[in-house]
Tab-separated table of C-alpha atoms and ligand atoms in Angstrom:
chain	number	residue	atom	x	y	z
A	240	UNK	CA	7.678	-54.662	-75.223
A	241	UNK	CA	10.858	-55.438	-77.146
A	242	UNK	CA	13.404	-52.260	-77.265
A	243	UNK	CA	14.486	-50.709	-80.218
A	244	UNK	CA	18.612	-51.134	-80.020
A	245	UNK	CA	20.557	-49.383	-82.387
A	246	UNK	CA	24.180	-48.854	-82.601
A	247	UNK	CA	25.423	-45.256	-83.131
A	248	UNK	CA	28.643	-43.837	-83.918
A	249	UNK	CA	28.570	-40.639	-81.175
A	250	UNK	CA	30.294	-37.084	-82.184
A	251	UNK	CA	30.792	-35.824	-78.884
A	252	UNK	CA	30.735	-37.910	-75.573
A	253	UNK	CA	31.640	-35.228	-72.569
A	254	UNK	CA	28.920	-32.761	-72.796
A	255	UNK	CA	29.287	-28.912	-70.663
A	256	UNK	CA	27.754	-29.120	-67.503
A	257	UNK	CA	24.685	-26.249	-67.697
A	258	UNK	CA	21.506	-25.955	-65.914
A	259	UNK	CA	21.118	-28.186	-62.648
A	260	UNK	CA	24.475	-29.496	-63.487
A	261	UNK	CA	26.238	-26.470	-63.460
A	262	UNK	CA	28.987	-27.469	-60.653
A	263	UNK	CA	30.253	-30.377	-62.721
A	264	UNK	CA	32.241	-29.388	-65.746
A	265	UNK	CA	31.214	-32.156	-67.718
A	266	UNK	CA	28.208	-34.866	-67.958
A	267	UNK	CA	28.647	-38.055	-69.954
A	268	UNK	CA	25.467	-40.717	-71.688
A	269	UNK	CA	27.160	-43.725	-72.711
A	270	UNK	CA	23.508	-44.425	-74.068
A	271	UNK	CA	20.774	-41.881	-75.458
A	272	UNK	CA	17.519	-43.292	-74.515
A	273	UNK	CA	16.113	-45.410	-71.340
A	274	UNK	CA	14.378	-48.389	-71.367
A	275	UNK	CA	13.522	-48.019	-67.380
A	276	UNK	CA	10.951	-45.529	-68.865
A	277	UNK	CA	10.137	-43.956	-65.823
A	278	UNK	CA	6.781	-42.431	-65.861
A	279	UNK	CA	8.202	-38.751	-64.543
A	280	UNK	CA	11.461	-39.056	-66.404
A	281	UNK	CA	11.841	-35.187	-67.263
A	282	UNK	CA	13.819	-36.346	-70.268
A	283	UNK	CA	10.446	-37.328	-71.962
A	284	UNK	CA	9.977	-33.134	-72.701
A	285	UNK	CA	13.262	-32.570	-73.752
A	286	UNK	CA	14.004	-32.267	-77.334
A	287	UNK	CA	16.024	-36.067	-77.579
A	288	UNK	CA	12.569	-37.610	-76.752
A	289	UNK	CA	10.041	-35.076	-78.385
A	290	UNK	CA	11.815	-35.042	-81.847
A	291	UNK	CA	11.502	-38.745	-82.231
A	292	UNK	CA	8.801	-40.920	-83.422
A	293	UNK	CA	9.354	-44.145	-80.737
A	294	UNK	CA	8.118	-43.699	-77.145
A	295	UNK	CA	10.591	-43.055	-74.132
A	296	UNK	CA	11.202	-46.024	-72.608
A	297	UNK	CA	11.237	-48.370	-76.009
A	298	UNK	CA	14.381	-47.261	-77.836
A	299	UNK	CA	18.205	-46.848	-76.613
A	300	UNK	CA	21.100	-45.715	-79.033
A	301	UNK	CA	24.308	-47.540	-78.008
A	302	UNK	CA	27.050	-45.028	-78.498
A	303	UNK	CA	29.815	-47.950	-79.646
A	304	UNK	CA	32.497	-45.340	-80.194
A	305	UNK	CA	32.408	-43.881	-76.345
A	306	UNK	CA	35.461	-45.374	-74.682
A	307	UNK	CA	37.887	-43.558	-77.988
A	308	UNK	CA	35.742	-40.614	-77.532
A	309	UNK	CA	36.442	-40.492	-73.743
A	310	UNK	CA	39.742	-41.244	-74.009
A	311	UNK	CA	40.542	-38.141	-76.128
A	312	UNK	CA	38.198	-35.625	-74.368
A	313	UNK	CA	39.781	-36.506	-71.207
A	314	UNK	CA	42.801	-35.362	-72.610
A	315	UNK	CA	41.281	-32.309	-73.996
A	316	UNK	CA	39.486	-31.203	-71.334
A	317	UNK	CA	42.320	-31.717	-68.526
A	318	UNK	CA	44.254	-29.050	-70.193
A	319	UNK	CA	41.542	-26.810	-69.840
A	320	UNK	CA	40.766	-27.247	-65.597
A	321	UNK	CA	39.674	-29.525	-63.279
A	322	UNK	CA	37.299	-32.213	-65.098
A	323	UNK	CA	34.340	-33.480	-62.377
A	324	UNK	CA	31.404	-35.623	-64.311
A	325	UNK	CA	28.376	-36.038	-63.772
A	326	UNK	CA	27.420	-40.085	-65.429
A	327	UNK	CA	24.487	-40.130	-66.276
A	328	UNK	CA	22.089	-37.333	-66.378
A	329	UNK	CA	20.149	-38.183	-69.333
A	330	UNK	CA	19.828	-42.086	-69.352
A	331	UNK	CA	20.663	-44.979	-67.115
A	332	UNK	CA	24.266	-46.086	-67.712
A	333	UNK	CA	22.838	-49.507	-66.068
A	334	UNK	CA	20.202	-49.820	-67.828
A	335	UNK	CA	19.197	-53.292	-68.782
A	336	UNK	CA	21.205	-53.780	-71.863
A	337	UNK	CA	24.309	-52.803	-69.977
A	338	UNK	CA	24.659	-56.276	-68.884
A	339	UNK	CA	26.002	-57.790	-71.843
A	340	UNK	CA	27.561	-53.844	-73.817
A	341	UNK	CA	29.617	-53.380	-71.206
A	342	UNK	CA	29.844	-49.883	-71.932
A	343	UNK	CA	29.555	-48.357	-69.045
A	344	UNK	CA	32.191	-50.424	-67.763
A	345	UNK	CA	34.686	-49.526	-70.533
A	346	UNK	CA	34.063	-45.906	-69.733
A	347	UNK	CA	35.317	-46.188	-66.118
A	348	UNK	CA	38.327	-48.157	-67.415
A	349	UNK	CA	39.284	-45.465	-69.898
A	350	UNK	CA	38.582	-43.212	-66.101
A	351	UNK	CA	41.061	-45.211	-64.456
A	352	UNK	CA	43.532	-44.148	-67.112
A	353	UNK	CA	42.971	-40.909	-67.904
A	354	UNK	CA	41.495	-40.012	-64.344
A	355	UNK	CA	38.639	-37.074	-63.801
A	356	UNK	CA	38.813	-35.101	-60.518
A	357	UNK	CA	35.675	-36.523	-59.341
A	358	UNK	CA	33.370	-38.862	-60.578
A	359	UNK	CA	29.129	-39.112	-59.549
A	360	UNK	CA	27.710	-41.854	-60.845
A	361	UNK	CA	23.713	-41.560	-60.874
A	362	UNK	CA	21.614	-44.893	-61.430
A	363	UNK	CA	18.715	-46.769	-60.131
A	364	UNK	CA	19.851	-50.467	-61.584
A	365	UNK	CA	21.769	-52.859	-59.250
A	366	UNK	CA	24.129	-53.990	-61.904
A	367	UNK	CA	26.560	-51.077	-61.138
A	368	UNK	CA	27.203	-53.474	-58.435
A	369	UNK	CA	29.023	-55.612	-61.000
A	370	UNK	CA	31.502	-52.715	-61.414
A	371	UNK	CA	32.713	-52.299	-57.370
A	372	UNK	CA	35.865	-54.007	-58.646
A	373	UNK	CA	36.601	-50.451	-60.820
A	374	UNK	CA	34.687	-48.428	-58.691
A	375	UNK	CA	36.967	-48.877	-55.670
A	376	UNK	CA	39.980	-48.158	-57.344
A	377	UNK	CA	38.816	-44.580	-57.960
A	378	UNK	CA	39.025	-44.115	-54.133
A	379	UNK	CA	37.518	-40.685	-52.788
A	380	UNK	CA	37.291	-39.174	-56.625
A	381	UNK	CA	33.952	-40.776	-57.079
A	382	UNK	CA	30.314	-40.707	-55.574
A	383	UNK	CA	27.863	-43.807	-56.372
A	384	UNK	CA	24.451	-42.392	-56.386
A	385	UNK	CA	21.281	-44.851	-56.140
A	386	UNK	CA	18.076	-43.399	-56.793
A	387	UNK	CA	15.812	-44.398	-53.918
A	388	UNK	CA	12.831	-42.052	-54.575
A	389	UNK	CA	10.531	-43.921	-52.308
A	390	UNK	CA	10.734	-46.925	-49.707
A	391	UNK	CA	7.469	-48.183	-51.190
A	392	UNK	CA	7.207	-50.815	-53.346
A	393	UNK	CA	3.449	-50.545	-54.021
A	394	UNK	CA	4.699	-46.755	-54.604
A	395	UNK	CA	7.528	-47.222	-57.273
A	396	UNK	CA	5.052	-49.871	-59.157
A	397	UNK	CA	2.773	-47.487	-59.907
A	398	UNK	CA	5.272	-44.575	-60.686
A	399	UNK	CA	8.077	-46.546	-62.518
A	400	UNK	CA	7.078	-50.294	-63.040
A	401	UNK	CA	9.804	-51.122	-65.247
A	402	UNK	CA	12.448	-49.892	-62.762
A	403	UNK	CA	14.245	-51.881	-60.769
A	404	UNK	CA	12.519	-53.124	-57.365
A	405	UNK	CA	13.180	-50.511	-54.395
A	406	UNK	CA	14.968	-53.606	-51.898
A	407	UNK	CA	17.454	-54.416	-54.643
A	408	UNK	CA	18.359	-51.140	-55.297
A	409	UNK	CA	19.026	-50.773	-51.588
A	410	UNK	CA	20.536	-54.039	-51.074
A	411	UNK	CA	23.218	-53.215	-54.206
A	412	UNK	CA	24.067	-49.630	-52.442
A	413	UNK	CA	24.951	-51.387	-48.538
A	414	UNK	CA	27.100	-53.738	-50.758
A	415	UNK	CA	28.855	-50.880	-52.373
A	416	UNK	CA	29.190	-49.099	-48.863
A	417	UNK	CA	30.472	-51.842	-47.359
A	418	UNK	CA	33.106	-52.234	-50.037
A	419	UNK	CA	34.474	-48.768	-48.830
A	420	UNK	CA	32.698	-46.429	-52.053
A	421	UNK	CA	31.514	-43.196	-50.985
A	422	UNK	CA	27.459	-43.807	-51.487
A	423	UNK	CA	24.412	-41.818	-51.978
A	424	UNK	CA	20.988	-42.141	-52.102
A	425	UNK	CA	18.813	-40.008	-54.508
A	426	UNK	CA	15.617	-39.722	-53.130
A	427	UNK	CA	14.722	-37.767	-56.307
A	428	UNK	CA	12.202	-37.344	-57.528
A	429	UNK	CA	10.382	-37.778	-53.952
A	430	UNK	CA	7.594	-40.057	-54.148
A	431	UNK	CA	5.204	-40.915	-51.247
A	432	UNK	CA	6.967	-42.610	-48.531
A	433	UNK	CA	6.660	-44.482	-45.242
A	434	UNK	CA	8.164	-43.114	-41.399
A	435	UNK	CA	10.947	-45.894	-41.691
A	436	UNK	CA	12.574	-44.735	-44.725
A	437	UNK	CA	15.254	-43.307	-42.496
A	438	UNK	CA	15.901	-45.766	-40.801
A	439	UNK	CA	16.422	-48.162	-43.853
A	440	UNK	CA	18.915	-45.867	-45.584
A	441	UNK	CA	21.020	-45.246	-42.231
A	442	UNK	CA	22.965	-48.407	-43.065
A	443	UNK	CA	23.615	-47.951	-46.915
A	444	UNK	CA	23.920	-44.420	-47.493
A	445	UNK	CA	26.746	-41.757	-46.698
A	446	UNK	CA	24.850	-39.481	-47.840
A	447	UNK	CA	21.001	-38.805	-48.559
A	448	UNK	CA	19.819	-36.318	-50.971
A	449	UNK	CA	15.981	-34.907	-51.290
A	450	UNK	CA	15.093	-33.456	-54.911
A	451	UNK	CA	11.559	-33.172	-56.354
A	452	UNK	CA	9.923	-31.890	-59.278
A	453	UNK	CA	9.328	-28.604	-57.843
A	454	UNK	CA	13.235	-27.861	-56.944
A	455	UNK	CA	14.857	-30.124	-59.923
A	456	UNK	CA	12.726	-30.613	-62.888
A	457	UNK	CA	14.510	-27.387	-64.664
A	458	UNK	CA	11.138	-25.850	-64.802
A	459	UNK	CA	9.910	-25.168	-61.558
A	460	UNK	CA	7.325	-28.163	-61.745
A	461	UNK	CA	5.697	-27.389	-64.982
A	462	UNK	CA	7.620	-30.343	-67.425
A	463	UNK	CA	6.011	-32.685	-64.609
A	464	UNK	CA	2.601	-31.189	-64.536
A	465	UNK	CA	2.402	-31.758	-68.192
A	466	UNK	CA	3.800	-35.161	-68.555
A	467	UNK	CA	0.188	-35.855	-65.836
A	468	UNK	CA	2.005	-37.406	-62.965
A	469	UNK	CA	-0.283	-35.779	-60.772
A	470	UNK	CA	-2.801	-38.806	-62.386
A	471	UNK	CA	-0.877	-41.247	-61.006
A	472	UNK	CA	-1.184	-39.808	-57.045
A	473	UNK	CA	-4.707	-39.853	-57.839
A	474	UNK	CA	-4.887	-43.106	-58.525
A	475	UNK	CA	-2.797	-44.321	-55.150
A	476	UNK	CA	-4.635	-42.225	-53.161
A	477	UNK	CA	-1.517	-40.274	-52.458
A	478	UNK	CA	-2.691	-36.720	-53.913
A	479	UNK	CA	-1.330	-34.536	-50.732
A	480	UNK	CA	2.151	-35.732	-51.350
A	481	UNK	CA	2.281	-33.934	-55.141
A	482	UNK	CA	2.934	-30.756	-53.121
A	483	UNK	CA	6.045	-28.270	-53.483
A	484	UNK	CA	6.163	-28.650	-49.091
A	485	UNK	CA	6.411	-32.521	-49.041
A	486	UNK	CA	10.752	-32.671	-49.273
A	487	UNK	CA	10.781	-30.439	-46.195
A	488	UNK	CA	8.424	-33.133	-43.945
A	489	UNK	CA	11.147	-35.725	-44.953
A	490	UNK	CA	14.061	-33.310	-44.801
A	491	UNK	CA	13.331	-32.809	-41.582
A	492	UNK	CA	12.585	-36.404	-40.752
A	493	UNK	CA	15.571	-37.384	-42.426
A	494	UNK	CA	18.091	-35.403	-40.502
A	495	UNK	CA	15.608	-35.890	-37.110
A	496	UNK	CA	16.310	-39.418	-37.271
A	497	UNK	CA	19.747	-40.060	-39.300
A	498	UNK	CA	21.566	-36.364	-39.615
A	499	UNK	CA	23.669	-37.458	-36.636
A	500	UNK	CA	25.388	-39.857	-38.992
A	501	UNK	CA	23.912	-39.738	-42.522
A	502	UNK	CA	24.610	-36.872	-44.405
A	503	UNK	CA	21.523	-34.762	-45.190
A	504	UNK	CA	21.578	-32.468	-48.636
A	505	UNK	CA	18.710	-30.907	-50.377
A	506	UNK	CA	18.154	-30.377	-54.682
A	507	UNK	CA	20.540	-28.975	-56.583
A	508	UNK	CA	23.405	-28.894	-53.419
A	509	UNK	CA	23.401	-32.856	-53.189
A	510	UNK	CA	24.434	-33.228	-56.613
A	511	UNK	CA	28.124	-31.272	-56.609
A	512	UNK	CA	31.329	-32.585	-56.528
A	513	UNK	CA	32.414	-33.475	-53.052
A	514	UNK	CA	34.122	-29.934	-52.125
A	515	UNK	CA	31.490	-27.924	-53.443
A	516	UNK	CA	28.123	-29.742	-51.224
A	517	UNK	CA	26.531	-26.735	-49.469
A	518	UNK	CA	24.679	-27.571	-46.027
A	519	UNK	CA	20.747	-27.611	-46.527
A	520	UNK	CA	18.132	-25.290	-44.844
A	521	UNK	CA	16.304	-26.636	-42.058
A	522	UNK	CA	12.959	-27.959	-43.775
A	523	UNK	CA	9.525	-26.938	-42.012
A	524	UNK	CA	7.371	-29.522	-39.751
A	525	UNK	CA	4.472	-30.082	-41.770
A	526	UNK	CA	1.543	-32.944	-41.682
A	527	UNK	CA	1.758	-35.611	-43.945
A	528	UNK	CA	2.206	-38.637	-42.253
B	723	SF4	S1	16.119	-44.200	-65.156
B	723	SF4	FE1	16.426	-41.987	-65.312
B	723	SF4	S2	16.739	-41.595	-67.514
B	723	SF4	FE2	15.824	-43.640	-67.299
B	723	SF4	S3	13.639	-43.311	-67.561
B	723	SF4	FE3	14.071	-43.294	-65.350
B	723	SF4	S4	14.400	-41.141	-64.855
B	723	SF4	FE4	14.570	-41.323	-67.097
């Protein structure tokens, strides 16, 4: 299905952090909408999706006036404290149509010039590849964070066909690595997963943090139970992982297997700016491999 592009002319483009994004001071959408349309995207229950007529995943408003906006609430807000941002936490910023706006792009030029104290950028597209050029030059002020939520591909099909395919994603983050960026990978929300998936983030991956809907939907679990993802484990067969225990089997397996060199950070604590991350509890050994 075609999306539904529209150019807007934004009021605001730094937003408070609040909520789960509380240790950032600000989070920034160049784009409202999504076309990866995600099936568990907890933006689908928040008020930007339910108040409008088109379904998440078919429409995207281009915010054309971003880079100005930027550029002047950088200044504003630097006055006011340290400025750490959180891009993006309600869209992809690579998102397909990236590729030829260039938004997201213009957004860490205007970041070059008026610099944050730390930047995390959150995305599940390979394109932000495309951007290691900029990316670099921010040096230990930013994060690049690839969500990774499962090492399946039969598994992210089913959950999020319109995503990008797991092995690019991973491919894209050892090329950012190995151009000396600070990477992450999301593995949020957790989906089912195979033993390896430890093993194939050890190379790409400074970091590796767990989240699922239980610990960072906002709402405990309950915006996921009632967009019916639980369906959707049905369906694969995979109905034991849709559990509240699951992260703690692959916490556990994650900093088993990697922790001696990966980085290993659970919910809310894997998502700070880098002086704030908090060390994770020790997860339980549970059955579900
Ligand atoms: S990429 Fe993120 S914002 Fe876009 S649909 Fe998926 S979860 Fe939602």
């Amino acid at each position: 299905m075609k999306a539904q592009l529209k150019d807007i002319v934004s009021k605001s483009i730094l937003t408070p952090g609040v909520g789960q994004l509380d240790d950032f001071s600000h989070s920034l959408n160049p784009y409202a909408g999504c076309t990866f349309a995600c099936s568990y995207c907890y933006v689908r229950q928040l008020p930007i999706s339910l108040y409008r007529e088109e379904e998440w995943g078919t429409w995207v408003d281009i915010k054309t006036n971003a880079a100005e906006l930027l550029r002047q609430d950088l200044l504003k807000a630097r006055k006011k404290g340290p400025v750490t941002i959180f891009m993006a936490s309600s869209t992809d910023p690579y998102q397909p149509l990236e590729h030829e706006t260039k938004l997201t792009r213009s957004l860490l030029e205007v970041m070059l010039d008026v610099p944050p104290d730390f930047l995390h950028v959150q995305t599940r597209s390979p394109l932000v590849k495309r951007d290691i050029d900029l990316l670099k030059k921010f040096g230990d002020k930013v994060r690049v964070s690839m969500t990774i939520e499962t090492d399946k591909e039969d598994i992210r099909k089913a959950f999020a066909p319109t995503a990008p395919p797991i092995p690019a994603r991973m491919k894209a983050l050892k090329e950012i690595r190995e151009a000396g960026i600070t990477t992450q990978a999301s593995i949020s929300p957790l989906l089912p997963c195979s033993r390896e998936f430890p093993q194939r983030l050890r190379p790409i991956a400074n970091r590796v943090t767990i989240d699922d809907f239980w610990l960072g939907d906002g709402s405990g679990g309950k915006r996921t139970e009632r967009l019916g993802i639980y369906e959707i484990y049905k369906q694969t067969g995979m109905e034991k992982w849709y559990n509240p225990t699951a992260h703690k089997v692959v916490l556990n397996m994650m900093r088993e297997q990697i922790g001696d060199e990966v980085e290993v950070m659970l919910s809310k604590d894997g998502f700070t700016p880098v002086d704030q991350a908090r060390k994770p509890a020790i997860g339980e050994n549970l059955k579900f491999f």
